[in-house]
Amino acid sequence: MALEHAILVSLLEKPGSGYELAHRFERSIGYFWTATHQQIYRVLGRMEGDGLLDVREVPQQGRPDKKEYSVAAPGRAALSAWLHQPVEPESIRHELAVKIRGAAFDDPAALISEVERHRKAHSDRLARYLTGEQRDFTGPEAPRPLDTGRELQHVVLRGGIAFERMTVAWLDDVLDTLHRLRAERPGAT
Amino acid sequence: MALEHAILVSLLEKPGSGYELAHRFERSIGYFWTATHQQIYRVLGRMEGDGLLDVREVPQQGRPDKKEYSVAAPGRAALSAWLHQPVEPESIRHELAVKIRGAAFDDPAALISEVERHRKAHSDRLARYLTGEQRDFTGPEAPRPLDTGRELQHVVLRGGIAFERMTVAWLDDVLDTLHRLRAERPGAT
DNA sequence: CTTGTATATGCAACGAGTTGCATAAGAGGA
DNA sequence: TCCTCTTATGCAACTCGTTGCATATACAAG
C-alpha cells in the first residue's frame, strides 16, 4: 500500500486536492511513484473513511470547488509506524528488457526504433530533472543547513537523475548491440 | 500483460514446467521481471486454454510428475505481434524513496539501518550478476558472433548490472546525507 | 456558437499481483 | 517414527492498478 504512504508524505509536504495530487504525481512525486487520478481519488476516499485525512470544502471562483485534504493525527501515526517497519528491496520490472530478449526469436533490427524512442523519453526526463534541480537546489534557492525536508527531497531527486542517466547509457549499449548484430547478419531486414 | 510475454520468451529459450519457470524468475528472468509461482501457474493455465502453449505430461522418478510447457505457433505469433507494438517507457516505483522523503516528518537517523539493509541487498545482487556474467559470457563460454540470443541475453544482464551499481552508489549518497543531517542536529536520536 | 483546454471529481469493470492456505510424493536426518 | 526439505501443482480471497467512461464549470480561440 505504498500509494497511501506516498499520499501521506505529499500531503504533509503540502495539503491539496485530489486533482493537485494527481499533478504532483506527474512531477516531483513521480520520481519514485506513479498513480493516475482515478486511483488517487479512490484511495483518498478510503483514507478519509479510515480517519487518516481531514477534508475541507474549498469554494473557488472561475473553477469548480475542490476538496482540500490534509493529514490527520492518525495519518501521521500510520506514516510513522510504516517508516519504522522494514520494506523489501524492490526488483525492477522492465518491459523493454523482455522485448530485447524476445527479439532473438524475431527480427532484432526491428527493435531499433522502439529502443530509440525509449532513449528519447528517458533523456527528456533526465533534462527535466536537471532543470528542476537547477531551479530548486542551486544558487539562492539552495537548502540551508538544517532544512531536512529539502535535503531529503534533493537526495531523492539525485536518485531519479542517476536512474535516468544510467538508463540512457544502457540504451546506448543496447543500440550498439542491435546495430552490431544487424551488421553481422546482412541478410535480415 | 507482460508476464505472458516474459513466459513466452522464457519457454522459447527453453521449454519447462511451472516450477522451473518460477525458479528462472528468481534468476535470469528476474533481472527484468518478477513473478511468484501462483501467478505463473494461473497464467500458464490461461495461456494453455488460449492455445498459446502446448503441454506434455512428463512422468518422473523420485519426484512428482511435471507438466512441461512449450510455445505453440499461436504463442509465437502473439509474441511477434507484441514485439512490433510500442510499449510505454516505464517509470520507477521505489518504496524506499517514499520513505526517505517521509523521514522529514519523523526521525531521519532512524532510516540509516534500513538504507544499509537495502544497500547490502543490492550489492549482493550485483555480485551475483557479476558472477553469472563471468560464468556465462567470458572465456570459452563467450558468445560467438552470430549467436544473437546470447548477445541479447548479455546486454540485458549488463542492464541489470548497471542498475544495481547505480543503486548502490545512490544509497551511499543517501547514507552520506542522513549522516550529515544527524551531525547537524545532534539533538535527534 | 462551437470547439478545445484546464480545472475538478468520480464510477464500473477488468486484469495484475499478493497472501494465505492446501495437497502430495520422495529423500534425508534425528 | 517423525520431522523437515525439495520437488511439484494449485485454489480462494483480497488488494492494487489500468482503462474507459461520465459529469460539470469556466475561459479562450475560431
mmCIF file of C-alpha atoms in Angstrom, chain B:
data_model
loop_
_atom_site.group_PDB
_atom_site.id
_atom_site.type_symbol
_atom_site.label_atom_id
_atom_site.label_comp_id
_atom_site.label_asym_id
_atom_site.label_seq_id
_atom_site.Cartn_x
_atom_site.Cartn_y
_atom_site.Cartn_z
ATOM 1 C CA MET B 1 0.181 -8.414 -19.695
ATOM 2 C CA ALA B 2 3.937 -8.514 -19.808
ATOM 3 C CA LEU B 3 4.050 -11.651 -17.654
ATOM 4 C CA GLU B 4 2.564 -13.571 -20.566
ATOM 5 C CA HIS B 5 5.269 -12.293 -22.852
ATOM 6 C CA ALA B 6 8.041 -12.944 -20.362
ATOM 7 C CA ILE B 7 6.779 -16.539 -20.113
ATOM 8 C CA LEU B 8 6.724 -16.901 -23.894
ATOM 9 C CA VAL B 9 10.318 -15.659 -24.123
ATOM 10 C CA SER B 10 11.475 -17.973 -21.375
ATOM 11 C CA LEU B 11 9.742 -21.003 -22.862
ATOM 12 C CA LEU B 12 11.172 -20.229 -26.298
ATOM 13 C CA GLU B 13 14.624 -20.132 -24.767
ATOM 14 C CA LYS B 14 13.850 -23.491 -23.149
ATOM 15 C CA PRO B 15 10.598 -25.383 -22.501
ATOM 16 C CA GLY B 16 9.851 -26.191 -18.876
ATOM 17 C CA SER B 17 7.323 -26.669 -16.092
ATOM 18 C CA GLY B 18 5.699 -24.020 -13.942
ATOM 19 C CA TYR B 19 8.034 -24.924 -11.147
ATOM 20 C CA GLU B 20 11.083 -24.479 -13.356
ATOM 21 C CA LEU B 21 9.755 -21.168 -14.645
ATOM 22 C CA ALA B 22 9.275 -19.955 -11.093
ATOM 23 C CA HIS B 23 12.966 -20.642 -10.478
ATOM 24 C CA ARG B 24 14.034 -18.871 -13.633
ATOM 25 C CA PHE B 25 12.014 -15.902 -12.446
ATOM 26 C CA GLU B 26 14.194 -15.857 -9.359
ATOM 27 C CA ARG B 27 17.312 -15.980 -11.518
ATOM 28 C CA SER B 28 17.943 -14.753 -15.023
ATOM 29 C CA ILE B 29 14.429 -13.631 -15.955
ATOM 30 C CA GLY B 30 14.345 -11.911 -12.581
ATOM 31 C CA TYR B 31 16.765 -9.273 -13.926
ATOM 32 C CA PHE B 32 13.794 -7.607 -15.519
ATOM 33 C CA TRP B 33 10.578 -9.274 -14.418
ATOM 34 C CA THR B 34 9.412 -10.967 -11.236
ATOM 35 C CA ALA B 35 6.548 -13.337 -10.548
ATOM 36 C CA THR B 36 5.538 -15.836 -7.912
ATOM 37 C CA HIS B 37 4.651 -19.432 -8.648
ATOM 38 C CA GLN B 38 0.950 -18.810 -8.016
ATOM 39 C CA GLN B 39 0.886 -16.149 -10.668
ATOM 40 C CA ILE B 40 2.844 -18.312 -13.083
ATOM 41 C CA TYR B 41 0.601 -21.360 -12.706
ATOM 42 C CA ARG B 42 -2.501 -19.254 -13.191
ATOM 43 C CA VAL B 43 -1.191 -17.574 -16.324
ATOM 44 C CA LEU B 44 0.154 -20.862 -17.734
ATOM 45 C CA GLY B 45 -3.318 -22.356 -17.366
ATOM 46 C CA ARG B 46 -4.908 -19.423 -19.144
ATOM 47 C CA MET B 47 -2.333 -19.417 -21.915
ATOM 48 C CA GLU B 48 -2.801 -23.125 -22.497
ATOM 49 C CA GLY B 49 -6.552 -22.566 -22.652
ATOM 50 C CA ASP B 50 -5.969 -19.852 -25.236
ATOM 51 C CA GLY B 51 -3.897 -22.226 -27.336
ATOM 52 C CA LEU B 52 -0.665 -20.282 -26.939
ATOM 53 C CA LEU B 53 1.145 -23.182 -25.271
ATOM 54 C CA ASP B 54 1.449 -26.938 -25.652
ATOM 55 C CA VAL B 55 1.636 -29.180 -22.589
ATOM 56 C CA ARG B 56 3.283 -32.531 -22.183
ATOM 57 C CA GLU B 57 2.900 -34.668 -19.056
ATOM 58 C CA VAL B 58 6.360 -35.839 -18.060
ATOM 59 C CA PRO B 59 6.479 -38.780 -15.597
ATOM 60 C CA GLN B 60 9.467 -38.555 -13.309
ATOM 61 C CA GLN B 61 11.196 -40.921 -10.926
ATOM 62 C CA GLY B 62 11.870 -39.964 -7.344
ATOM 63 C CA ARG B 63 9.745 -36.844 -7.654
ATOM 64 C CA PRO B 64 6.229 -35.811 -8.673
ATOM 65 C CA ASP B 65 5.374 -35.769 -12.355
ATOM 66 C CA LYS B 66 5.516 -32.440 -14.092
ATOM 67 C CA LYS B 67 3.796 -30.661 -16.956
ATOM 68 C CA GLU B 68 6.280 -29.386 -19.472
ATOM 69 C CA TYR B 69 5.071 -26.371 -21.402
ATOM 70 C CA SER B 70 6.345 -25.243 -24.774
ATOM 71 C CA VAL B 71 5.317 -22.447 -27.114
ATOM 72 C CA ALA B 72 2.763 -23.302 -29.800
ATOM 73 C CA ALA B 73 2.584 -21.496 -33.134
ATOM 74 C CA PRO B 74 -0.110 -19.012 -31.980
ATOM 75 C CA GLY B 75 2.078 -18.187 -28.969
ATOM 76 C CA ARG B 76 4.979 -17.353 -31.222
ATOM 77 C CA ALA B 77 2.694 -15.205 -33.330
ATOM 78 C CA ALA B 78 1.384 -13.407 -30.242
ATOM 79 C CA LEU B 79 4.929 -12.637 -29.098
ATOM 80 C CA SER B 80 5.900 -11.381 -32.525
ATOM 81 C CA ALA B 81 2.838 -9.114 -32.677
ATOM 82 C CA TRP B 82 3.689 -7.665 -29.276
ATOM 83 C CA LEU B 83 7.323 -7.093 -30.280
ATOM 84 C CA HIS B 84 6.166 -4.952 -33.173
ATOM 85 C CA GLN B 85 3.892 -2.862 -30.968
ATOM 86 C CA PRO B 86 5.275 0.070 -28.972
ATOM 87 C CA VAL B 87 5.241 -0.121 -25.171
ATOM 88 C CA GLU B 88 5.301 2.889 -22.898
ATOM 89 C CA PRO B 89 8.614 3.793 -21.246
ATOM 90 C CA GLU B 90 8.188 2.807 -17.633
ATOM 91 C CA SER B 91 8.542 4.866 -14.526
ATOM 92 C CA ILE B 92 10.174 3.699 -11.381
ATOM 93 C CA ARG B 93 8.328 2.702 -8.266
ATOM 94 C CA HIS B 94 10.646 2.963 -5.342
ATOM 95 C CA GLU B 95 9.156 2.485 -1.910
ATOM 96 C CA LEU B 96 12.432 3.347 -0.200
ATOM 97 C CA ALA B 97 12.370 6.778 -1.857
ATOM 98 C CA VAL B 98 8.902 7.363 -0.402
ATOM 99 C CA LYS B 99 10.353 6.536 2.982
ATOM 100 C CA ILE B 100 13.295 8.870 2.537
ATOM 101 C CA ARG B 101 11.062 11.796 1.760
ATOM 102 C CA GLY B 102 8.703 10.787 4.544
ATOM 103 C CA ALA B 103 11.599 10.718 7.012
ATOM 104 C CA ALA B 104 11.491 14.531 7.040
ATOM 105 C CA PHE B 105 8.365 14.164 9.199
ATOM 106 C CA ASP B 106 9.929 11.658 11.557
ATOM 107 C CA ASP B 107 13.474 10.838 12.596
ATOM 108 C CA PRO B 108 15.784 10.689 9.541
ATOM 109 C CA ALA B 109 18.543 8.951 11.501
ATOM 110 C CA ALA B 110 16.201 6.035 12.202
ATOM 111 C CA LEU B 111 16.286 5.252 8.489
ATOM 112 C CA ILE B 112 20.014 4.590 8.412
ATOM 113 C CA SER B 113 19.861 0.896 9.243
ATOM 114 C CA GLU B 114 17.032 0.375 6.750
ATOM 115 C CA VAL B 115 19.032 2.031 3.980
ATOM 116 C CA GLU B 116 22.076 -0.050 4.921
ATOM 117 C CA ARG B 117 19.989 -3.199 4.627
ATOM 118 C CA HIS B 118 18.872 -2.201 1.140
ATOM 119 C CA ARG B 119 22.427 -1.355 0.177
ATOM 120 C CA LYS B 120 23.524 -4.836 1.169
ATOM 121 C CA ALA B 121 20.682 -6.490 -0.753
ATOM 122 C CA HIS B 122 21.596 -4.575 -3.903
ATOM 123 C CA SER B 123 25.328 -5.133 -3.613
ATOM 124 C CA ASP B 124 24.695 -8.857 -3.075
ATOM 125 C CA ARG B 125 22.571 -8.948 -6.184
ATOM 126 C CA LEU B 126 25.285 -7.072 -8.077
ATOM 127 C CA ALA B 127 27.847 -9.668 -7.004
ATOM 128 C CA ARG B 128 25.527 -12.455 -8.151
ATOM 129 C CA TYR B 129 25.046 -10.829 -11.549
ATOM 130 C CA LEU B 130 28.794 -10.323 -11.970
ATOM 131 C CA THR B 131 29.462 -13.961 -11.115
ATOM 132 C CA GLY B 132 26.871 -15.010 -13.673
ATOM 133 C CA GLU B 133 28.438 -12.766 -16.287
ATOM 134 C CA GLN B 134 31.878 -14.261 -15.626
ATOM 135 C CA ARG B 135 30.452 -17.763 -15.880
ATOM 136 C CA ASP B 136 28.285 -17.339 -18.957
ATOM 137 C CA PHE B 137 29.804 -14.595 -21.058
ATOM 138 C CA THR B 138 33.589 -14.677 -20.736
ATOM 139 C CA GLY B 139 36.355 -17.049 -21.722
ATOM 140 C CA PRO B 140 35.401 -20.172 -23.669
ATOM 141 C CA GLU B 141 31.738 -19.559 -22.841
ATOM 142 C CA ALA B 142 31.682 -16.180 -24.576
ATOM 143 C CA PRO B 143 29.015 -15.944 -27.277
ATOM 144 C CA ARG B 144 30.373 -16.483 -30.742
ATOM 145 C CA PRO B 145 29.495 -13.889 -33.351
ATOM 146 C CA LEU B 146 26.051 -14.594 -34.778
ATOM 147 C CA ASP B 147 24.779 -16.021 -31.500
ATOM 148 C CA THR B 148 22.036 -13.424 -31.362
ATOM 149 C CA GLY B 149 20.218 -14.891 -28.388
ATOM 150 C CA ARG B 150 23.321 -14.939 -26.201
ATOM 151 C CA GLU B 151 24.296 -11.413 -27.208
ATOM 152 C CA LEU B 152 20.847 -10.133 -26.300
ATOM 153 C CA GLN B 153 20.857 -12.012 -23.000
ATOM 154 C CA HIS B 154 24.194 -10.411 -22.242
ATOM 155 C CA VAL B 155 23.088 -6.863 -22.984
ATOM 156 C CA VAL B 156 20.069 -7.340 -20.706
ATOM 157 C CA LEU B 157 22.342 -8.659 -17.968
ATOM 158 C CA ARG B 158 24.586 -5.612 -18.421
ATOM 159 C CA GLY B 159 21.465 -3.547 -17.814
ATOM 160 C CA GLY B 160 20.826 -5.358 -14.551
ATOM 161 C CA ILE B 161 24.439 -4.796 -13.527
ATOM 162 C CA ALA B 162 24.264 -1.096 -14.379
ATOM 163 C CA PHE B 163 21.047 -0.765 -12.387
ATOM 164 C CA GLU B 164 22.487 -2.397 -9.265
ATOM 165 C CA ARG B 165 25.725 -0.425 -9.477
ATOM 166 C CA MET B 166 23.798 2.827 -9.818
ATOM 167 C CA THR B 167 21.542 1.893 -6.917
ATOM 168 C CA VAL B 168 24.431 1.052 -4.599
ATOM 169 C CA ALA B 169 26.120 4.361 -5.429
ATOM 170 C CA TRP B 170 22.892 6.258 -4.809
ATOM 171 C CA LEU B 171 22.302 4.530 -1.483
ATOM 172 C CA ASP B 172 25.810 5.618 -0.451
ATOM 173 C CA ASP B 173 24.773 9.156 -1.322
ATOM 174 C CA VAL B 174 21.634 8.712 0.788
ATOM 175 C CA LEU B 175 23.671 7.391 3.720
ATOM 176 C CA ASP B 176 26.081 10.332 3.499
ATOM 177 C CA THR B 177 23.130 12.694 3.536
ATOM 178 C CA LEU B 178 21.496 11.015 6.521
ATOM 179 C CA HIS B 179 24.761 11.024 8.486
ATOM 180 C CA ARG B 180 25.324 14.675 7.664
ATOM 181 C CA LEU B 181 21.809 15.597 8.785
ATOM 182 C CA ARG B 182 22.331 13.712 12.024
ATOM 183 C CA ALA B 183 25.619 15.533 12.663
ATOM 184 C CA GLU B 184 23.936 18.883 12.064
ATOM 185 C CA ARG B 185 21.191 18.122 14.552
ATOM 186 C CA PRO B 186 22.912 16.454 17.498
ATOM 187 C CA GLY B 187 19.691 16.645 19.483
ATOM 188 C CA ALA B 188 17.934 13.931 17.490
ATOM 189 C CA THR B 189 18.117 10.242 18.366
#
